[in-house]
Tab-separated table of C-alpha atoms in Angstrom:
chain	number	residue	atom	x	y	z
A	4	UNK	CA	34.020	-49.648	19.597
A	5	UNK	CA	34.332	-51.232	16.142
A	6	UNK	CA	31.311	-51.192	15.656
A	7	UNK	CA	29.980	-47.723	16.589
A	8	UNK	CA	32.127	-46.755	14.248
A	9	UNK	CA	30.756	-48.813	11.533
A	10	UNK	CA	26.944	-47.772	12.590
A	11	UNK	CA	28.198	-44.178	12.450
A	12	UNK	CA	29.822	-44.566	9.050
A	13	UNK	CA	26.588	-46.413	7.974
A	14	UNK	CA	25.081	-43.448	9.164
A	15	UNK	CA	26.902	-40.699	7.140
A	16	UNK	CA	27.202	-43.007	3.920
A	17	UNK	CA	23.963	-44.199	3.530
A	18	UNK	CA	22.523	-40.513	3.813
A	19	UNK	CA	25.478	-38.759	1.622
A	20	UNK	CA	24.303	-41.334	-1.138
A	21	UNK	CA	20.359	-40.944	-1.058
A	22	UNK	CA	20.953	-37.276	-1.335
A	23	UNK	CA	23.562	-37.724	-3.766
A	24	UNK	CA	21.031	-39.401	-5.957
A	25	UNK	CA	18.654	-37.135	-5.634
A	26	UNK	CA	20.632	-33.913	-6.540
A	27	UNK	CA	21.807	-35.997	-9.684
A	28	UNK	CA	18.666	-38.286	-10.386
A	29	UNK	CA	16.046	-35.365	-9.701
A	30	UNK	CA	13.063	-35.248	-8.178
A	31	UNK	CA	10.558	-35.040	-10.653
A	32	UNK	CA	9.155	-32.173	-9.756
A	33	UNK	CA	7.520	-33.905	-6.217
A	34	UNK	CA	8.683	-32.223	-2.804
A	35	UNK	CA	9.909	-29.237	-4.050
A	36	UNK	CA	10.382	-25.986	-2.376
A	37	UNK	CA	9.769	-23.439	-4.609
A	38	UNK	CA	11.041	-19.633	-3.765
A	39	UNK	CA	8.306	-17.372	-2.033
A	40	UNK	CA	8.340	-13.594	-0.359
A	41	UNK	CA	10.060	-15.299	2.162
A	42	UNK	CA	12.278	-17.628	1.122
A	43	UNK	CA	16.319	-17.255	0.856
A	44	UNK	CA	17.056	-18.927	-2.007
A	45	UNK	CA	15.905	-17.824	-5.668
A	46	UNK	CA	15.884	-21.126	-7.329
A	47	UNK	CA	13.214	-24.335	-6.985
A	48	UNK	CA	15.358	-26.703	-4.673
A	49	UNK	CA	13.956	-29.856	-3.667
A	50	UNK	CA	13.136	-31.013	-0.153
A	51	UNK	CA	13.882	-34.240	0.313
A	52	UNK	CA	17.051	-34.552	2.435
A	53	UNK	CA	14.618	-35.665	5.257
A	54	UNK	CA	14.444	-39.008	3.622
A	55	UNK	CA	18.491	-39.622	3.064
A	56	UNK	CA	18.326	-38.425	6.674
A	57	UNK	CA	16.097	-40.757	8.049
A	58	UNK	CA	17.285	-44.178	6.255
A	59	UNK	CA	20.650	-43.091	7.659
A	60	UNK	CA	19.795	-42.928	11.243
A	61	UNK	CA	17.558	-46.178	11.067
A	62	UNK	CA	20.427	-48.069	9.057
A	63	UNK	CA	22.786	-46.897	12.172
A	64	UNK	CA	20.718	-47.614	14.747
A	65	UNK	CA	20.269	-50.910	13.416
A	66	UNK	CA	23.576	-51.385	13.010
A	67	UNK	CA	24.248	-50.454	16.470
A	68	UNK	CA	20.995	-51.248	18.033
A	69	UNK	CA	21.234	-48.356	19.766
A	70	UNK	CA	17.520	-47.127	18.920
A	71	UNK	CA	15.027	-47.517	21.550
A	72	UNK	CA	10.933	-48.193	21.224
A	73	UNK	CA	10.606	-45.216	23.762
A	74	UNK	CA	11.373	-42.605	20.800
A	75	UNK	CA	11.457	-44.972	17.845
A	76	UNK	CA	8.095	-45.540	17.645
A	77	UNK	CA	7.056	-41.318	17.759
A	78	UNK	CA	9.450	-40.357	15.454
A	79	UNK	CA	8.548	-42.737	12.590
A	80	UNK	CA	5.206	-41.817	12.891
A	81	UNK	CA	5.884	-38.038	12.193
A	82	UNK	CA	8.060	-38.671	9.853
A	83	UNK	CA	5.247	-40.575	7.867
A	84	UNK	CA	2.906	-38.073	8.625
A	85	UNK	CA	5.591	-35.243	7.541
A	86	UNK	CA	6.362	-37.117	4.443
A	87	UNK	CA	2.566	-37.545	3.254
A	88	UNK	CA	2.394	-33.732	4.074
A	89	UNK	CA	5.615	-33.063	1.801
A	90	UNK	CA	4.009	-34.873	-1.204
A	91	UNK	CA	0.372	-33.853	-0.631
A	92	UNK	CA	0.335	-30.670	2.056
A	93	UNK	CA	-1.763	-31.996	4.713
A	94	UNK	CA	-3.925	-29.347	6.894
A	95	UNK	CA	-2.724	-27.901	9.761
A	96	UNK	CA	-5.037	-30.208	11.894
A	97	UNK	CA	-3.742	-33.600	11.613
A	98	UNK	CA	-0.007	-32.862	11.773
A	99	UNK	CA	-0.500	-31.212	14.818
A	100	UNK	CA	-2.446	-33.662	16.629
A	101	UNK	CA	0.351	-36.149	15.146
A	102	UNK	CA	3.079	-33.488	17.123
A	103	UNK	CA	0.992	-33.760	19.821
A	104	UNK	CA	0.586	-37.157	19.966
A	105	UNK	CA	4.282	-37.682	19.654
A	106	UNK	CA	4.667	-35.567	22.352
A	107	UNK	CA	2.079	-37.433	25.104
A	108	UNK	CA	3.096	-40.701	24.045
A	109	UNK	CA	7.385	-39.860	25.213
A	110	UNK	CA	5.891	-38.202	28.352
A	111	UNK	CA	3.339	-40.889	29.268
A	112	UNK	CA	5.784	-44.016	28.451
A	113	UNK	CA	9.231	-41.929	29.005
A	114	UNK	CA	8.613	-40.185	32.164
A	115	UNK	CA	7.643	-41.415	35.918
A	116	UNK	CA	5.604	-39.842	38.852
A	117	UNK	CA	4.983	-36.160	36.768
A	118	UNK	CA	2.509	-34.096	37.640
A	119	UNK	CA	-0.385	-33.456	35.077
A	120	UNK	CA	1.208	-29.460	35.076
A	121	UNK	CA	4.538	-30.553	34.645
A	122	UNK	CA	3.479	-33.780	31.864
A	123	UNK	CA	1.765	-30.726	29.826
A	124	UNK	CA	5.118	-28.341	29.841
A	125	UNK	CA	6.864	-31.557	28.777
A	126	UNK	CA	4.286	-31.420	25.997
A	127	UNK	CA	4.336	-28.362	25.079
A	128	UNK	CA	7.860	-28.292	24.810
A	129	UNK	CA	8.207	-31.048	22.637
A	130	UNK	CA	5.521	-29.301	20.442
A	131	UNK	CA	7.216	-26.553	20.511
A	132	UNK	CA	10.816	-28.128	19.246
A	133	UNK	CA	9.351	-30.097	16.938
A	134	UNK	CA	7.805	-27.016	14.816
A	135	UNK	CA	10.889	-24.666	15.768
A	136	UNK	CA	12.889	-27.116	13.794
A	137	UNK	CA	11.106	-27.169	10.961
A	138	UNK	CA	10.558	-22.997	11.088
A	139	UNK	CA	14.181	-23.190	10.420
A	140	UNK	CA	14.314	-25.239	7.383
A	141	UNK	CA	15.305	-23.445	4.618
A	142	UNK	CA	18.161	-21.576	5.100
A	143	UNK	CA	21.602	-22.741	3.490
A	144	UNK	CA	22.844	-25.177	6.178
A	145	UNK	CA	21.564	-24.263	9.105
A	146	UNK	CA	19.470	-26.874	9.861
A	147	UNK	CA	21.919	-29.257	8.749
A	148	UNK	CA	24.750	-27.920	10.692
A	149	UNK	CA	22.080	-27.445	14.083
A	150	UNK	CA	21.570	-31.384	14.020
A	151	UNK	CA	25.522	-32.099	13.604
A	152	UNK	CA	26.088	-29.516	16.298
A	153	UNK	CA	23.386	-30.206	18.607
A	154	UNK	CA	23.416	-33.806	18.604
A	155	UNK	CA	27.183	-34.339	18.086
A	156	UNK	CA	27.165	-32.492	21.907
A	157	UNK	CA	24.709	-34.953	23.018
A	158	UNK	CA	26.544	-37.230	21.932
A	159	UNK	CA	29.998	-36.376	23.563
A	160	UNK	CA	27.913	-35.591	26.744
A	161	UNK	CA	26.150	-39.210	27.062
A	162	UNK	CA	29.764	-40.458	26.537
A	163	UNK	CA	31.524	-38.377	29.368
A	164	UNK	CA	28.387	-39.582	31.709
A	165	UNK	CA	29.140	-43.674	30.270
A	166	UNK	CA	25.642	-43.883	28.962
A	167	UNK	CA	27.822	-45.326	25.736
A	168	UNK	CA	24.170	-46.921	24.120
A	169	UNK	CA	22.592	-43.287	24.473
A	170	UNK	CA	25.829	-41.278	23.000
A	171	UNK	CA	25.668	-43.894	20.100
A	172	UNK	CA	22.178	-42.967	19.334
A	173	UNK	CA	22.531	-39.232	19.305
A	174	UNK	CA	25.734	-39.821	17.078
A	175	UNK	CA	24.248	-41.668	14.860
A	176	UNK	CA	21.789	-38.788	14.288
A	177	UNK	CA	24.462	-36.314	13.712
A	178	UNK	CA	26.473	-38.399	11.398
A	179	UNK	CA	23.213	-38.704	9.482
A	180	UNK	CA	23.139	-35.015	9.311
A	181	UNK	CA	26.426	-34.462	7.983
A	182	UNK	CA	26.028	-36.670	4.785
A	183	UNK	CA	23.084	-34.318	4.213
A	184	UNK	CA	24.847	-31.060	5.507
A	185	UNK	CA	27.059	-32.179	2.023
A	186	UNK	CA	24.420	-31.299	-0.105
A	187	UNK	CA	23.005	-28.384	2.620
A	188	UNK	CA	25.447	-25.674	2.608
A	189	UNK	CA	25.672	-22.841	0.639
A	190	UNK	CA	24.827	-22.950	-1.794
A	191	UNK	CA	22.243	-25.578	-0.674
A	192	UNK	CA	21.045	-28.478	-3.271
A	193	UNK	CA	18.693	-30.005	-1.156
A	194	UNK	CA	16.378	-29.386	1.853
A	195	UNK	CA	15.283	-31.551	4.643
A	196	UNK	CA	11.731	-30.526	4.395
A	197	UNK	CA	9.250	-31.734	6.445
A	198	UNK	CA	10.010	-35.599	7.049
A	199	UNK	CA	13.774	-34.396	7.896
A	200	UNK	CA	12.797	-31.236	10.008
A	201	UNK	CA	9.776	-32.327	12.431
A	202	UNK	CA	11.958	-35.533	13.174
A	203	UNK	CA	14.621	-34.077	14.048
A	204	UNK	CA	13.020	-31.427	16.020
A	205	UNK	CA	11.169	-34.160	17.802
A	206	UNK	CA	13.999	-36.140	18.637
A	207	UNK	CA	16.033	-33.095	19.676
A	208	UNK	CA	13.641	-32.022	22.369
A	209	UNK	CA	13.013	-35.846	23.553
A	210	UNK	CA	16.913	-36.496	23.812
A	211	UNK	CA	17.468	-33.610	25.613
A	212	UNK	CA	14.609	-34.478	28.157
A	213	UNK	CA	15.467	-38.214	28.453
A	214	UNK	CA	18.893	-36.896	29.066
A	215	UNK	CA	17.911	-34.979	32.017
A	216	UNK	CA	16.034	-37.831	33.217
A	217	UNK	CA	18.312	-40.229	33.201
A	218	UNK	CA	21.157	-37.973	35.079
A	219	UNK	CA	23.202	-37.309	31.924
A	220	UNK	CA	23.096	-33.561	31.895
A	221	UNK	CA	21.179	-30.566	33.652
A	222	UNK	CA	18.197	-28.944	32.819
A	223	UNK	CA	20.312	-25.948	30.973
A	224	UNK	CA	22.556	-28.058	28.825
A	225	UNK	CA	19.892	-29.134	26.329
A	226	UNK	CA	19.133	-25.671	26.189
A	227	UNK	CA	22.657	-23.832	25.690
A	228	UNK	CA	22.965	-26.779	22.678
A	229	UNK	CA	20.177	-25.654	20.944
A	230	UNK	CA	19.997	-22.011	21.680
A	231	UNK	CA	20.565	-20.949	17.970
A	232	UNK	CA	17.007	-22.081	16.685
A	233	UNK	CA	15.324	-21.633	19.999
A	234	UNK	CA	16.318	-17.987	20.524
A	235	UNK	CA	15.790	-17.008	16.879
A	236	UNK	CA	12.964	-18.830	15.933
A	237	UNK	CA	11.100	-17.768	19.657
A	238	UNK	CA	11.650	-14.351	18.935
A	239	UNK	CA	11.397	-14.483	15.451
């Protein structure tokens, strides 16, 4: 118990200080959203909470060793892919096949006896979360509060089923989230941008699927969790 809570507070601390320093160190201009017809804010605001983010989570899953190769592996590789696009703006091309790729390697390695049909809905919906998440960055703590939110209940829900190494993983997530929800809500000083959002959108879809797999939760919970971005940004 001791030391969840220390991985968790690892978690929250380690990301509340990388985006503390970059609010008050600056970014030097790199990763920065800038406003556009579409945008919600009126000021250049840099998008680099992604990276606070993601040093959190691996610091608590370290901690904790509560990370697993099954979705280690995928999400570090989009969120190098993500970050090269925040600092250079890849084509569409490669960071989709990297989404895909993502996606076949959890359902391949993660999944027994599926059907081809039912391997490429897993697919698609992993695609699909992935990008919805990152459709939704950019609005004053929404994303932010989403990941605290969505995995907080994953979290809670692997720990009613005893699956204590899963709830730990999906906590560590959301802690994660709300050192950078700090700096996220309105008015917002930072963004996750792209090596925070397709991540996280990743990992959302594949712990809601492992979930199910392993027993944890039905098909619907996953589902009712996240029903915020996937009903707004689907019909949006």
């Amino acid at each position: 118990m001791l030391n969840m809570i220390f991985g968790l507070a690892v978690s929250f601390a380690l990301s509340y200080m990388v985006c503390w320093l970059f609010v008050s160190r600056g970014t030097a201009g790199w990763a920065v959203d800038v406003p556009n017809a579409r945008s919600m804010h009126e000021t250049p605001i840099p998008r680099v909470g992604g990276g606070a983010m993601a040093l959190g989570v691996a610091a608590g899953w370290w901690q904790t060793q509560s990370g697993e190769v099954l979705w280690l592996l995928p999400t570090l590789g989009l969120f190098m892919v993500s970050l090269m696009d925040d600092l250079w703006r890849l084509p569409v091309i490669p960071r989709l096949v990297a989404h895909v790729a993502a996606a076949i390697g959890l359902v391949i390695f993660g999944f027994d006896e599926v059907t081809p049909m039912i391997g490429l809905g897993l697919v698609l919906i992993l695609v699909w979360m992935t990008n919805l998440y990152n459709f939704m960055d950019g609005a004053d703590g929404l994303a932010g509060g989403m990941a605290c939110i969505g995995f907080g209940a994953f979290a809670y829900a692997a720990h009613l089923d005893g699956d204590m190494n899963f709830a730990i993983a999906n906590g560590v997530v959301a802690s994660a989230a709300l050192g950078f929800l700090m700096y996220n809500s309105p008015p917002a000083r930072l963004f996750m941008g792209d090596m925070g959002a397709i991540p996280l959108g990743f990992l959302a879809g594949a712990m809601g699927l492992i979930g199910y797999h392993e027993g944890a939760w039905s098909p619907w919970f996953p589902l009712m969790v996240f029903s915020p971005f996937i009903v707004d940004a689907s019909v949006t």
